[in-house]
Short mmCIF file of C-alpha atoms in Angstrom, two decimals:
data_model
loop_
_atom_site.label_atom_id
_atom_site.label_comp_id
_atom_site.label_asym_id
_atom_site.label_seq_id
_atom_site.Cartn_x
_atom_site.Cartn_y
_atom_site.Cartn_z
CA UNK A 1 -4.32 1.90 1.29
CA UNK A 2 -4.84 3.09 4.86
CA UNK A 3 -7.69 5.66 5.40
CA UNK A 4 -5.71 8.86 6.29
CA UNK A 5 -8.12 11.56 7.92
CA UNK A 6 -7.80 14.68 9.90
CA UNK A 7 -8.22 14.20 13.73
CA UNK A 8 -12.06 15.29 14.54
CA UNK A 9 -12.63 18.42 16.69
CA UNK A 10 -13.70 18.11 20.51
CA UNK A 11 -17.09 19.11 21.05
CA UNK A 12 -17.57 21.93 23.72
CA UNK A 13 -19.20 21.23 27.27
CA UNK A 14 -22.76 22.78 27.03
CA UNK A 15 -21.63 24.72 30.53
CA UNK A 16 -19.03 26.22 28.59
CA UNK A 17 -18.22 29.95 29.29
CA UNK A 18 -15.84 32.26 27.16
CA UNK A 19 -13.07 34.01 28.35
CA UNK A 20 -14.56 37.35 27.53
CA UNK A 21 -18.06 35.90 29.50
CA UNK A 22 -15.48 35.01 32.75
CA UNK A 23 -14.19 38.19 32.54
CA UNK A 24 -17.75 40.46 32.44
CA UNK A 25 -18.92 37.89 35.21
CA UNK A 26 -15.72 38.89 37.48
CA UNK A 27 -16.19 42.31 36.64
CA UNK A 28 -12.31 43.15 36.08
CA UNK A 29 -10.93 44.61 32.92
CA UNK A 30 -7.77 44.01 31.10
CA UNK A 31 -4.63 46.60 31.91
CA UNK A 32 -1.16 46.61 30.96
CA UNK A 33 1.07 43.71 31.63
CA UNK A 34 4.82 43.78 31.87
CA UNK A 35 6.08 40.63 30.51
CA UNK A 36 8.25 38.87 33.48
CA UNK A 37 12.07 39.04 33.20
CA UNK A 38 12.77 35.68 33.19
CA UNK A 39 14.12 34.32 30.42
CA UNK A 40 11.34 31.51 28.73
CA UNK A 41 14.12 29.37 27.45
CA UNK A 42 15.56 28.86 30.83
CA UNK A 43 12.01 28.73 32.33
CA UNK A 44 11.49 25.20 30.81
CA UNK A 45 15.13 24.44 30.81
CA UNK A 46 16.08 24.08 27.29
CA UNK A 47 18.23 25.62 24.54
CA UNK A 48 17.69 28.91 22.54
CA UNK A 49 18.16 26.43 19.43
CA UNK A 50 15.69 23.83 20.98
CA UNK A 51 13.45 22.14 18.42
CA UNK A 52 9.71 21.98 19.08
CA UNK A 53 9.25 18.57 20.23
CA UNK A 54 11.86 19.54 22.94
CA UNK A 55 10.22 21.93 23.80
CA UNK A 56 6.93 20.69 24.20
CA UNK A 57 8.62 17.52 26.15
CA UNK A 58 9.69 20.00 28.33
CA UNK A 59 6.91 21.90 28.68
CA UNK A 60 4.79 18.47 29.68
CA UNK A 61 7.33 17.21 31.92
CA UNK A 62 7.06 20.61 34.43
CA UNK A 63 3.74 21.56 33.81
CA UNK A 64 2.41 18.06 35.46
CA UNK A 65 5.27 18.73 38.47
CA UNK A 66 4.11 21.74 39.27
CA UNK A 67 0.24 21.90 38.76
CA UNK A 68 -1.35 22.90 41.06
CA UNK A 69 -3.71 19.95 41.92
CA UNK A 70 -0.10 18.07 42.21
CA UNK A 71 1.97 20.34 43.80
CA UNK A 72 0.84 21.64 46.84
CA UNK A 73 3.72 23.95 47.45
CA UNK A 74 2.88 27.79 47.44
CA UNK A 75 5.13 28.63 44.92
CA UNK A 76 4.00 26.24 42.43
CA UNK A 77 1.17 27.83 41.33
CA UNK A 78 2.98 30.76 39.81
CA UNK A 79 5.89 28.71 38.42
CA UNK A 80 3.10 26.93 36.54
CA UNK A 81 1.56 30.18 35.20
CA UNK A 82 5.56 30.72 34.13
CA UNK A 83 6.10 27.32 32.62
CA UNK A 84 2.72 28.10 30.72
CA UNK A 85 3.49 31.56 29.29
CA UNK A 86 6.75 30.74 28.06
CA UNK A 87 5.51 27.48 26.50
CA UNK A 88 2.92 29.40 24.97
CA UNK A 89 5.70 32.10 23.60
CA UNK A 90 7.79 29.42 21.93
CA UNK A 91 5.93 27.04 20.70
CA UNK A 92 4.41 29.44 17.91
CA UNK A 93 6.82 29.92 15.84
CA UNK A 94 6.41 33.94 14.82
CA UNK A 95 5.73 34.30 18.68
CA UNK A 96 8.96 32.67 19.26
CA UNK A 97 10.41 34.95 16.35
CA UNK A 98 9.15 38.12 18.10
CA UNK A 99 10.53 36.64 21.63
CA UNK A 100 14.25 36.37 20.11
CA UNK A 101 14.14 39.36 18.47
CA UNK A 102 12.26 42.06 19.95
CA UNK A 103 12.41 39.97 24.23
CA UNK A 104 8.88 39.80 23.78
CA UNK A 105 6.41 37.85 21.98
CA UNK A 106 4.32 40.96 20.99
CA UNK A 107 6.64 43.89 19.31
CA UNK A 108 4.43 46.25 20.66
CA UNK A 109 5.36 45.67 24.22
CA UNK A 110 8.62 45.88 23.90
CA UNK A 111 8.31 49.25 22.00
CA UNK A 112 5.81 50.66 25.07
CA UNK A 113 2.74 49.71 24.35
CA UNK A 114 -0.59 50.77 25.80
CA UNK A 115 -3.46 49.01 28.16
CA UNK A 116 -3.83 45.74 27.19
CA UNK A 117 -0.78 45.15 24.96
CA UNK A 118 0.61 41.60 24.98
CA UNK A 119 -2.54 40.74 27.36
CA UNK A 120 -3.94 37.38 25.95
CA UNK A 121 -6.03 36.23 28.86
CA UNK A 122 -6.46 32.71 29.65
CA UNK A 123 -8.88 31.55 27.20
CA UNK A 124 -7.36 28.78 26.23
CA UNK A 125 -6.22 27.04 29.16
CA UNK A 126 -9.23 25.01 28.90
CA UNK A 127 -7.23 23.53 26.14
CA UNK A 128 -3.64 23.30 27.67
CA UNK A 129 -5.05 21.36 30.46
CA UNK A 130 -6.88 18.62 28.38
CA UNK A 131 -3.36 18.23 26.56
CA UNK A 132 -1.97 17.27 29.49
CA UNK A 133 -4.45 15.41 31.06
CA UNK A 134 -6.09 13.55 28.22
CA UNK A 135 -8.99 16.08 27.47
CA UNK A 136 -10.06 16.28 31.69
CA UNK A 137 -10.63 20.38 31.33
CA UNK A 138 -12.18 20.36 27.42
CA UNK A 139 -15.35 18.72 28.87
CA UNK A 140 -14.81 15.19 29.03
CA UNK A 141 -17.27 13.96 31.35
CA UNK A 142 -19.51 11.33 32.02
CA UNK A 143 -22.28 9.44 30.20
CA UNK A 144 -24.80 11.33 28.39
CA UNK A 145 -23.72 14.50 28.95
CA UNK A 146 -22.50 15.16 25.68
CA UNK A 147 -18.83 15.39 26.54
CA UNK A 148 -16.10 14.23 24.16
CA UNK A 149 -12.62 12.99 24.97
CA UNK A 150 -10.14 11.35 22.57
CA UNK A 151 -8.90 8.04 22.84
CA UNK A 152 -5.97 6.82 23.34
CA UNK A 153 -3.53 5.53 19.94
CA UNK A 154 -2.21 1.94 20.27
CA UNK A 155 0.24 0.30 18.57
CA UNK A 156 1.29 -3.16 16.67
CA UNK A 157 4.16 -4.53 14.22
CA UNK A 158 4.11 -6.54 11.63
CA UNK A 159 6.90 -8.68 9.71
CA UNK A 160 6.97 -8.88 5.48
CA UNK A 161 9.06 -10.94 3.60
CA UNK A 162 11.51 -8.56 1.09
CA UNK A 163 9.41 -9.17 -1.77
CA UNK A 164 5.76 -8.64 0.20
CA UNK A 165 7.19 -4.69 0.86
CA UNK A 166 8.29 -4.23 -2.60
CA UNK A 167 5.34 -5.39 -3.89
CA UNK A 168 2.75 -4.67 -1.22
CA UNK A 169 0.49 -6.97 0.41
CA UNK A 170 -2.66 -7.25 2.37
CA UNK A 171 -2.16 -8.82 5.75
CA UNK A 172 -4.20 -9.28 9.06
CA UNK A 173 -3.27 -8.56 12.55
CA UNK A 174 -4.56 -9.10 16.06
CA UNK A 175 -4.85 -6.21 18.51
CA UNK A 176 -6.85 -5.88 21.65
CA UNK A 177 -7.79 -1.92 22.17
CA UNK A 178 -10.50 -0.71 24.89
CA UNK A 179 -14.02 -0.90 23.73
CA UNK A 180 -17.35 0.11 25.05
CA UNK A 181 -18.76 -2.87 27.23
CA UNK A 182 -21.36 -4.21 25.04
CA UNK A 183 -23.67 -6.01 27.60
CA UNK A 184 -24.05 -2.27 29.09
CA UNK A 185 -23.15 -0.32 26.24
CA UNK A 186 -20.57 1.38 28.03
CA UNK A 187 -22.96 2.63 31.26
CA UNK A 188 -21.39 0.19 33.65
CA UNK A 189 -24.83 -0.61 34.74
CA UNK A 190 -26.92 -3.97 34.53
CA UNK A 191 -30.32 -3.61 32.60
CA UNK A 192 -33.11 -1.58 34.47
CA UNK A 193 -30.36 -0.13 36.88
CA UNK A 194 -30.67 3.31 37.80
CA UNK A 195 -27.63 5.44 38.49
CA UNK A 196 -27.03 7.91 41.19
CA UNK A 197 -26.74 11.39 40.64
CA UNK A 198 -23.91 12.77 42.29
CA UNK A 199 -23.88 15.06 44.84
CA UNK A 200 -20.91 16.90 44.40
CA UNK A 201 -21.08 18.19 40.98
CA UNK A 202 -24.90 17.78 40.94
CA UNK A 203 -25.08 15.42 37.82
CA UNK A 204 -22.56 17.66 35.66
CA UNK A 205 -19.55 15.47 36.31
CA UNK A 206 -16.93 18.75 36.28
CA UNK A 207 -15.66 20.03 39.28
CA UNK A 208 -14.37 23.65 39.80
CA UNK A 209 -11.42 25.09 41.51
CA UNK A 210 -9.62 28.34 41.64
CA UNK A 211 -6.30 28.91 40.23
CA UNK A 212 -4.84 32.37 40.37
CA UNK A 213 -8.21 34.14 40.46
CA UNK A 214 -8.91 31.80 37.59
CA UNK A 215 -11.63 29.24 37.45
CA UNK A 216 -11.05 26.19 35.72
CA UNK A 217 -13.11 23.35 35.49
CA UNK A 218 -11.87 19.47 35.68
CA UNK A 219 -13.72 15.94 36.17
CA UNK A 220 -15.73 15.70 39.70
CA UNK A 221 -13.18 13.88 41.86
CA UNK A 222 -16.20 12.02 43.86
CA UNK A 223 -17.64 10.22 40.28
CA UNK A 224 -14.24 11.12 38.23
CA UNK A 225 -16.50 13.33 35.95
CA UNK A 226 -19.19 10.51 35.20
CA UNK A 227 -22.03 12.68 37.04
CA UNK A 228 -23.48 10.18 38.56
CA UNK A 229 -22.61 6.64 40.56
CA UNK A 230 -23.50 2.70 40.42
CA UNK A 231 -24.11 0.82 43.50
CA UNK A 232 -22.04 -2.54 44.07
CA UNK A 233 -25.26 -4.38 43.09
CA UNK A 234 -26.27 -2.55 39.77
CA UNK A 235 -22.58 -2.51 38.25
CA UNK A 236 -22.45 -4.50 35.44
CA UNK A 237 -20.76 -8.13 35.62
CA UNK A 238 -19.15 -8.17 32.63
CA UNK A 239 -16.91 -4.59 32.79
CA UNK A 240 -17.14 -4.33 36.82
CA UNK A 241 -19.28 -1.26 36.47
CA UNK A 242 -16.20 0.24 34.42
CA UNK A 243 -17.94 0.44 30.98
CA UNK A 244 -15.02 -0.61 29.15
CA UNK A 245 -13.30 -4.21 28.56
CA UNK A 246 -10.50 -5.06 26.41
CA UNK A 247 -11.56 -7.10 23.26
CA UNK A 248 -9.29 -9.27 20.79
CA UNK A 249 -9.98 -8.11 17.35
CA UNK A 250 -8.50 -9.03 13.89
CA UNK A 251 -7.82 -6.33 11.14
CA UNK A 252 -6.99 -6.03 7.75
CA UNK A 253 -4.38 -3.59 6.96
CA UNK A 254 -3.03 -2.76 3.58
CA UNK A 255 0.44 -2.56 3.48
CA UNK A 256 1.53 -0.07 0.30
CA UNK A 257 4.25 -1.11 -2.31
CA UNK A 258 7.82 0.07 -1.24
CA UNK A 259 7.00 -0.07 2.33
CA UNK A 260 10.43 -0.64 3.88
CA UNK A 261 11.23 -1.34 7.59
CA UNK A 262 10.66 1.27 10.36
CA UNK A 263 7.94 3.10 8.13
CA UNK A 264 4.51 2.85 9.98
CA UNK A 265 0.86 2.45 8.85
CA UNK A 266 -1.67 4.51 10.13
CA UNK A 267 -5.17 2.36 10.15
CA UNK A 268 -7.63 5.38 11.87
CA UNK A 269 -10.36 4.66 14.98
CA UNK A 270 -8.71 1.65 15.59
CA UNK A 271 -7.46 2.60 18.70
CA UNK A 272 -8.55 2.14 22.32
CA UNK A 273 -12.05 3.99 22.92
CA UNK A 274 -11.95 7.53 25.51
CA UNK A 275 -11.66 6.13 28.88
CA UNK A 276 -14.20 8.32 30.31
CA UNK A 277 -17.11 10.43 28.16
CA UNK A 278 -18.21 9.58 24.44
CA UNK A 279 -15.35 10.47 22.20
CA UNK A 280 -13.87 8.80 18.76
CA UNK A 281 -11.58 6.14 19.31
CA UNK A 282 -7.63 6.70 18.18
CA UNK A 283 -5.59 5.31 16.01
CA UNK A 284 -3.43 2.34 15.82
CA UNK A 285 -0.23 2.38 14.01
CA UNK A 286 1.45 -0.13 12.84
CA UNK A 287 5.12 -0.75 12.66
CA UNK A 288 6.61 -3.25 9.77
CA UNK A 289 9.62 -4.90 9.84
CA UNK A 290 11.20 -6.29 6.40
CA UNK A 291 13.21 -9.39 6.32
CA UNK A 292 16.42 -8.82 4.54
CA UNK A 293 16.16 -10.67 0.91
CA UNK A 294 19.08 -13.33 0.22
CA UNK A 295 19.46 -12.01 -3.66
CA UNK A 296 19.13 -8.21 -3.51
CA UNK A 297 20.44 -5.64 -0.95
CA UNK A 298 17.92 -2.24 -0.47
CA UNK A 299 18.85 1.07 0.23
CA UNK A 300 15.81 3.34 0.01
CA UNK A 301 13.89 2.64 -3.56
CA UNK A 302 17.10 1.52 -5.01
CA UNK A 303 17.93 -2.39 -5.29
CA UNK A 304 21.41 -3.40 -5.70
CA UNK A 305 22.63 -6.84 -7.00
CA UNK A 306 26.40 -8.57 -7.65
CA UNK A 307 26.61 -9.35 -10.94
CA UNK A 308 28.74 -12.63 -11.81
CA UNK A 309 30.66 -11.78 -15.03
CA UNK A 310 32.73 -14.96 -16.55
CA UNK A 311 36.23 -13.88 -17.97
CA UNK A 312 35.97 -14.48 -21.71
CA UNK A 313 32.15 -11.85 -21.64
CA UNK A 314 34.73 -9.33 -19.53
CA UNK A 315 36.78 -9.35 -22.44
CA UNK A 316 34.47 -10.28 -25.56
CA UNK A 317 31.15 -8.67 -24.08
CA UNK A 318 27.94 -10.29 -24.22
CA UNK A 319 24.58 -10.47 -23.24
CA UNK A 320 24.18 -11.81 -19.38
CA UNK A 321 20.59 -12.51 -17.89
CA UNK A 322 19.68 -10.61 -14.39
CA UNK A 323 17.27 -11.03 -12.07
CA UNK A 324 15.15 -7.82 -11.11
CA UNK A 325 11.90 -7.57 -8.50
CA UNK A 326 10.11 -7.62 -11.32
CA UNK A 327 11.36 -10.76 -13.10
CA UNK A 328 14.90 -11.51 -15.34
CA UNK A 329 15.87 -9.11 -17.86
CA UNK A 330 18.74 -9.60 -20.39
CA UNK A 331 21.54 -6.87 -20.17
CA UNK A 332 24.35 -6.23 -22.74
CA UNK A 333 27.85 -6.26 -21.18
CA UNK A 334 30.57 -4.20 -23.18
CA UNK A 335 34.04 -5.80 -24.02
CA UNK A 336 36.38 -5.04 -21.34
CA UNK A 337 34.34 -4.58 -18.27
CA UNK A 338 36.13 -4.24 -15.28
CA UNK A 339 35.80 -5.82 -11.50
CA UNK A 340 33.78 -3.08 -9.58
CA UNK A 341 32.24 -1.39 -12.90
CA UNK A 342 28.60 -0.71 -12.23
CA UNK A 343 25.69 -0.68 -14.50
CA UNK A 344 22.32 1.01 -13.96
CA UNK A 345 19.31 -0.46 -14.57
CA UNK A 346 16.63 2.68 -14.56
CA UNK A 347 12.69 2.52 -12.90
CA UNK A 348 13.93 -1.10 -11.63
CA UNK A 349 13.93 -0.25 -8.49
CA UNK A 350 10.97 -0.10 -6.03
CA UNK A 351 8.05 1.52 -6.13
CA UNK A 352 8.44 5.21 -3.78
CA UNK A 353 5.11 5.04 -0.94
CA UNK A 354 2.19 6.89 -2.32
CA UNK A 355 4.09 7.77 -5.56
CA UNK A 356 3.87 6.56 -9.09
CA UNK A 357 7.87 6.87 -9.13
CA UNK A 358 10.34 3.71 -9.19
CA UNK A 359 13.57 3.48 -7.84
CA UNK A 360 16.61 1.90 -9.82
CA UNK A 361 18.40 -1.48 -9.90
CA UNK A 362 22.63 -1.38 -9.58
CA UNK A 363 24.43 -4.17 -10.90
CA UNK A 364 27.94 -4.49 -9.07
CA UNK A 365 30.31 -6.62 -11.55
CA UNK A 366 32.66 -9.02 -10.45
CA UNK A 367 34.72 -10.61 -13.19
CA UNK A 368 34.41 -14.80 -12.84
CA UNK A 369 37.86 -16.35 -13.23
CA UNK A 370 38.30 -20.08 -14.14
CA UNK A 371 39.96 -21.96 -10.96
CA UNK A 372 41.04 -24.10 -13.52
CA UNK A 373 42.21 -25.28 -16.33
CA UNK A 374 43.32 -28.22 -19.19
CA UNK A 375 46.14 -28.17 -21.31
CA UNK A 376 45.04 -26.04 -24.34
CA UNK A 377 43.52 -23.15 -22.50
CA UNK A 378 46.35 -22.63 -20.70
CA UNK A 379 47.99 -22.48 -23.78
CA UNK A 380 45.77 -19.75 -25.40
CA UNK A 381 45.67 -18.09 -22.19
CA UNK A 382 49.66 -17.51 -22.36
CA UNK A 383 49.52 -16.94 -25.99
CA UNK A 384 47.18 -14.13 -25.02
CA UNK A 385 49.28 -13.05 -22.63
CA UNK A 386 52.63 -12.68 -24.78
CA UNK A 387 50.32 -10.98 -27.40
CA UNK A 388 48.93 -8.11 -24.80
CA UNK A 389 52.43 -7.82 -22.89
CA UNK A 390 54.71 -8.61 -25.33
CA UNK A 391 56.65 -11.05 -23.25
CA UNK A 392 57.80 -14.56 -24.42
CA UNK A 393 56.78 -17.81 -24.55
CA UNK A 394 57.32 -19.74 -21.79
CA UNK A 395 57.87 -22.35 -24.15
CA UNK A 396 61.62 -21.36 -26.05
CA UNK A 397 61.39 -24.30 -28.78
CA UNK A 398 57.96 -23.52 -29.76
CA UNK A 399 58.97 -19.54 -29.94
CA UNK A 400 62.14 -20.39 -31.84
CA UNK A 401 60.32 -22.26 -34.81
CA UNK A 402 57.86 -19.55 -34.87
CA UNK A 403 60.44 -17.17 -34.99
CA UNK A 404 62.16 -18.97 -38.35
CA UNK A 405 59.05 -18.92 -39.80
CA UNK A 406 57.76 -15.69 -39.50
CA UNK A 407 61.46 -14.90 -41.48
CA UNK A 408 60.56 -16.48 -44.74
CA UNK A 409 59.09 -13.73 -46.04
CA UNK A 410 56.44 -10.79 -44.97
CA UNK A 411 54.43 -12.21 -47.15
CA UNK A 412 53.86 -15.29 -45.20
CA UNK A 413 54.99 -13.44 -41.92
CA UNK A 414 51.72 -11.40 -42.14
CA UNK A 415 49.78 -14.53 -43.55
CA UNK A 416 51.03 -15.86 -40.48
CA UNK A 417 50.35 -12.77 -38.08
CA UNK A 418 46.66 -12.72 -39.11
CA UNK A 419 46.22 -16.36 -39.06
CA UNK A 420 47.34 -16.23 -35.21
CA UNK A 421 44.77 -13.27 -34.27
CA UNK A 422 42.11 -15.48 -36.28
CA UNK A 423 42.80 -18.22 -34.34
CA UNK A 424 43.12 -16.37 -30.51
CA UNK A 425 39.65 -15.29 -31.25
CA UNK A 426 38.24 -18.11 -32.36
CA UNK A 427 39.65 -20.15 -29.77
CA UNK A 428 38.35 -17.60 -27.12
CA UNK A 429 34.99 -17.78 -28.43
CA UNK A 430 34.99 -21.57 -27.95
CA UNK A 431 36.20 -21.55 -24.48
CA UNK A 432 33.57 -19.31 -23.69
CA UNK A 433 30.84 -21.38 -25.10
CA UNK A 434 32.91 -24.30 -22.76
CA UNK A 435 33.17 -22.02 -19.96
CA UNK A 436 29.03 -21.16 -19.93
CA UNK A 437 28.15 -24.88 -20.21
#
């Protein structure tokens, strides 16, 4: 099975400063803030019943238009501090409560509250930023600073055969994610080659700028956060001075029982490595694709098979052998099964993902009937006919000695009688040991 682990927490920068620490440093306190009137649902254009990846699609989409380092308009600046607030409202779900209910996403300032109610600062916009810009403002820098970034998640497919996802199967596949540059070990520099410091950012490789009497830090634009700079002549040959290459791997992946198409295995640090900074690598997912099976049809954990039933078992009953995912099984068939009955075959299914529960196996029955013929089964065939309808002969002579017959006596008649259901049945018994050879 897949190694399944929780995503590992970005480090700090060690030039980190708190919000409360920003705020001594500026020397401004905290006062009463009236919430702005405009509706937050309308600020990043979606619907009050809006789901929250909508939302946070949304909330992407116009919070890279209108940053400020890519929108130079004047106005942008405060419709991203809008965009941000409301995203921040509804994307917690009791904030959101609050917002519907009360117009606000603290009760208290809708009911008058004093200094500092509904005042949360921005603390975290550290954080907001490096979700839209791959980790830039949580500290990811350059080498040997101690910055972390995440890398990104790549992903494959893979194709099974039907019986390979019920069963589950260990399988290889080639990927080729972004690794360190091993010749440099991800420095971009040849051996014995010094690096630069920069001069902008003075070695730190962040980069301040204001942003409504805010200061928020991102990756030096002159050494895009590395801290320091190669020379043409020091870069190393084999990455170009980048520190990363792509390299062709081959992994193992376990693919659980029941898998079923469109499901996807998570296999974790598999992924391409941070593209700047020291960081864990992500993930690579992988997306199977079952081939459809030419005996059984799936629908979930349930397997469903047609179920060939000759004529005389329909009527007699029997004992019919089935094929399952797990091998044939014999199964009893009543006397007088009908075309579309269905029998259940329970826990002989497949196997539910990460679950000790089975699905089960459906047998659809369709009743076999002879195309043809010889002379004598047709004959019992239409004596079982007149017996179950009560209609006549087809042949009159025959019927007409039968008839004189049976009028000897009731003795014989019911001699007679039982001698005839004797014989239907043990004629119908030997056509159906004919009909299974």
């Amino acid at each position: 099975m897949p190694a399944w682990i929780t995503q590992k927490d970005l480090e700090l920068p060690i030039n980190y400063r708190s919000a409360a620490q920003r705020t001594a440093e500026r020397g401004f306190h905290t006062t009463f803030v009236h919430r702005a009137s405009d509706d937050f649902y309308e600020v990043l254009g979606v619907k009050k019943d809006a789901s929250a990846p909508e939302i946070k699609k949304a909330y992407y989409q116009l919070a890279k238009k209108y940053h400020p380092d890519a929108n130079k308009d004047p106005g942008a600046k405060d419709k991203f501090l809008k965009i941000q607030e409301a995203y921040d409202t509804l994307s917690d779900a009791s904030k959101r409560q609050s917002y519907d209910q009360y117009g606000s996403a603290d009760p208290m300032e809708g009911m008058g509250g004093g200094p500092g109610a509904g005042f949360s600062g921005f603390g975290g916009m550290d954080d907001i930023l490096s979700q839209m810009f791959g980790g830039a403002f949580s500290g990811r820098g350059g080498h040997g600073h101690g910055f972390t970034s995440q890398g990104e998640d790549i992903e494959a497919s893979i194709t099974l055969s039907f019986m390979e996802a019920v069963n589950g199967v260990q399988k290889t596949i080639t990927i080729t994610p972004v690794v360190h540059c091993e010749p440099c070990g991800g420095q971009g520099a040849k051996k014995g080659a010094k690096r630069k410091t920069c001069r902008t950012c003075r070695g730190t490789g962040q980069a301040m700028f204001k942003m409504g009497g805010f200061h928020v830090q991102q990756p030096c634009p002159e050494c895009s956060g590395e801290g320091s700079s190669i020379s043409s002549k020091d870069k190393c040959s084999a990455c170009q001075g980048r520190g990363r290459v792509r390299e062709r791997k081959t992994v193992p992946i376990d693919i659980p029982a029941g898998c079923d198409s469109g499901m996807r295995v998570k296999i974790s640090d598999m992924g391409d490595v941070p593209a700047d900074g020291h960081g864990p690598a992500g993930d690579l997912y992988v997306k199977v694709r079952v081939l459809p099976s030419k005996t059984f049809r799936r629908k979930g954990s349930d397997i469903y098979y047609d179920l060939q039933v000759p004529l005389t078992t329909a009527i007699l009953g029997g004992t019919l052998r089935v094929p399952t995912v797990d091998g044939d099984v014999e199964v009893n068939i009543k006397p007088g099964v009908q075309p579309g009955d269905e029998l259940r075959l329970r826990t002989k299914g497949v196997r539910k993902v990460n679950s000790t529960g089975r699905g089960d196996q459906y047998l659809n029955l369709n009743v076999k009937l002879p195309t043809e013929l010889t002379s004598k089964q047709r004959e019992l065939v239409e004596q079982l006919d007149a017996e179950l309808t009560g209609k006549p002969r087809s042949d009159p002579a025959k019927e007409s000695t039968e008839s004189t017959e049976s009028t000897d006596g009731s003795e014989q008649g019911t001699k007679e009688k039982d001698g005839f259901f004797s014989r239907i049945k043990k004629d119908f018994e030997n056509f159906k040991k004919h009909d299974d050879k």
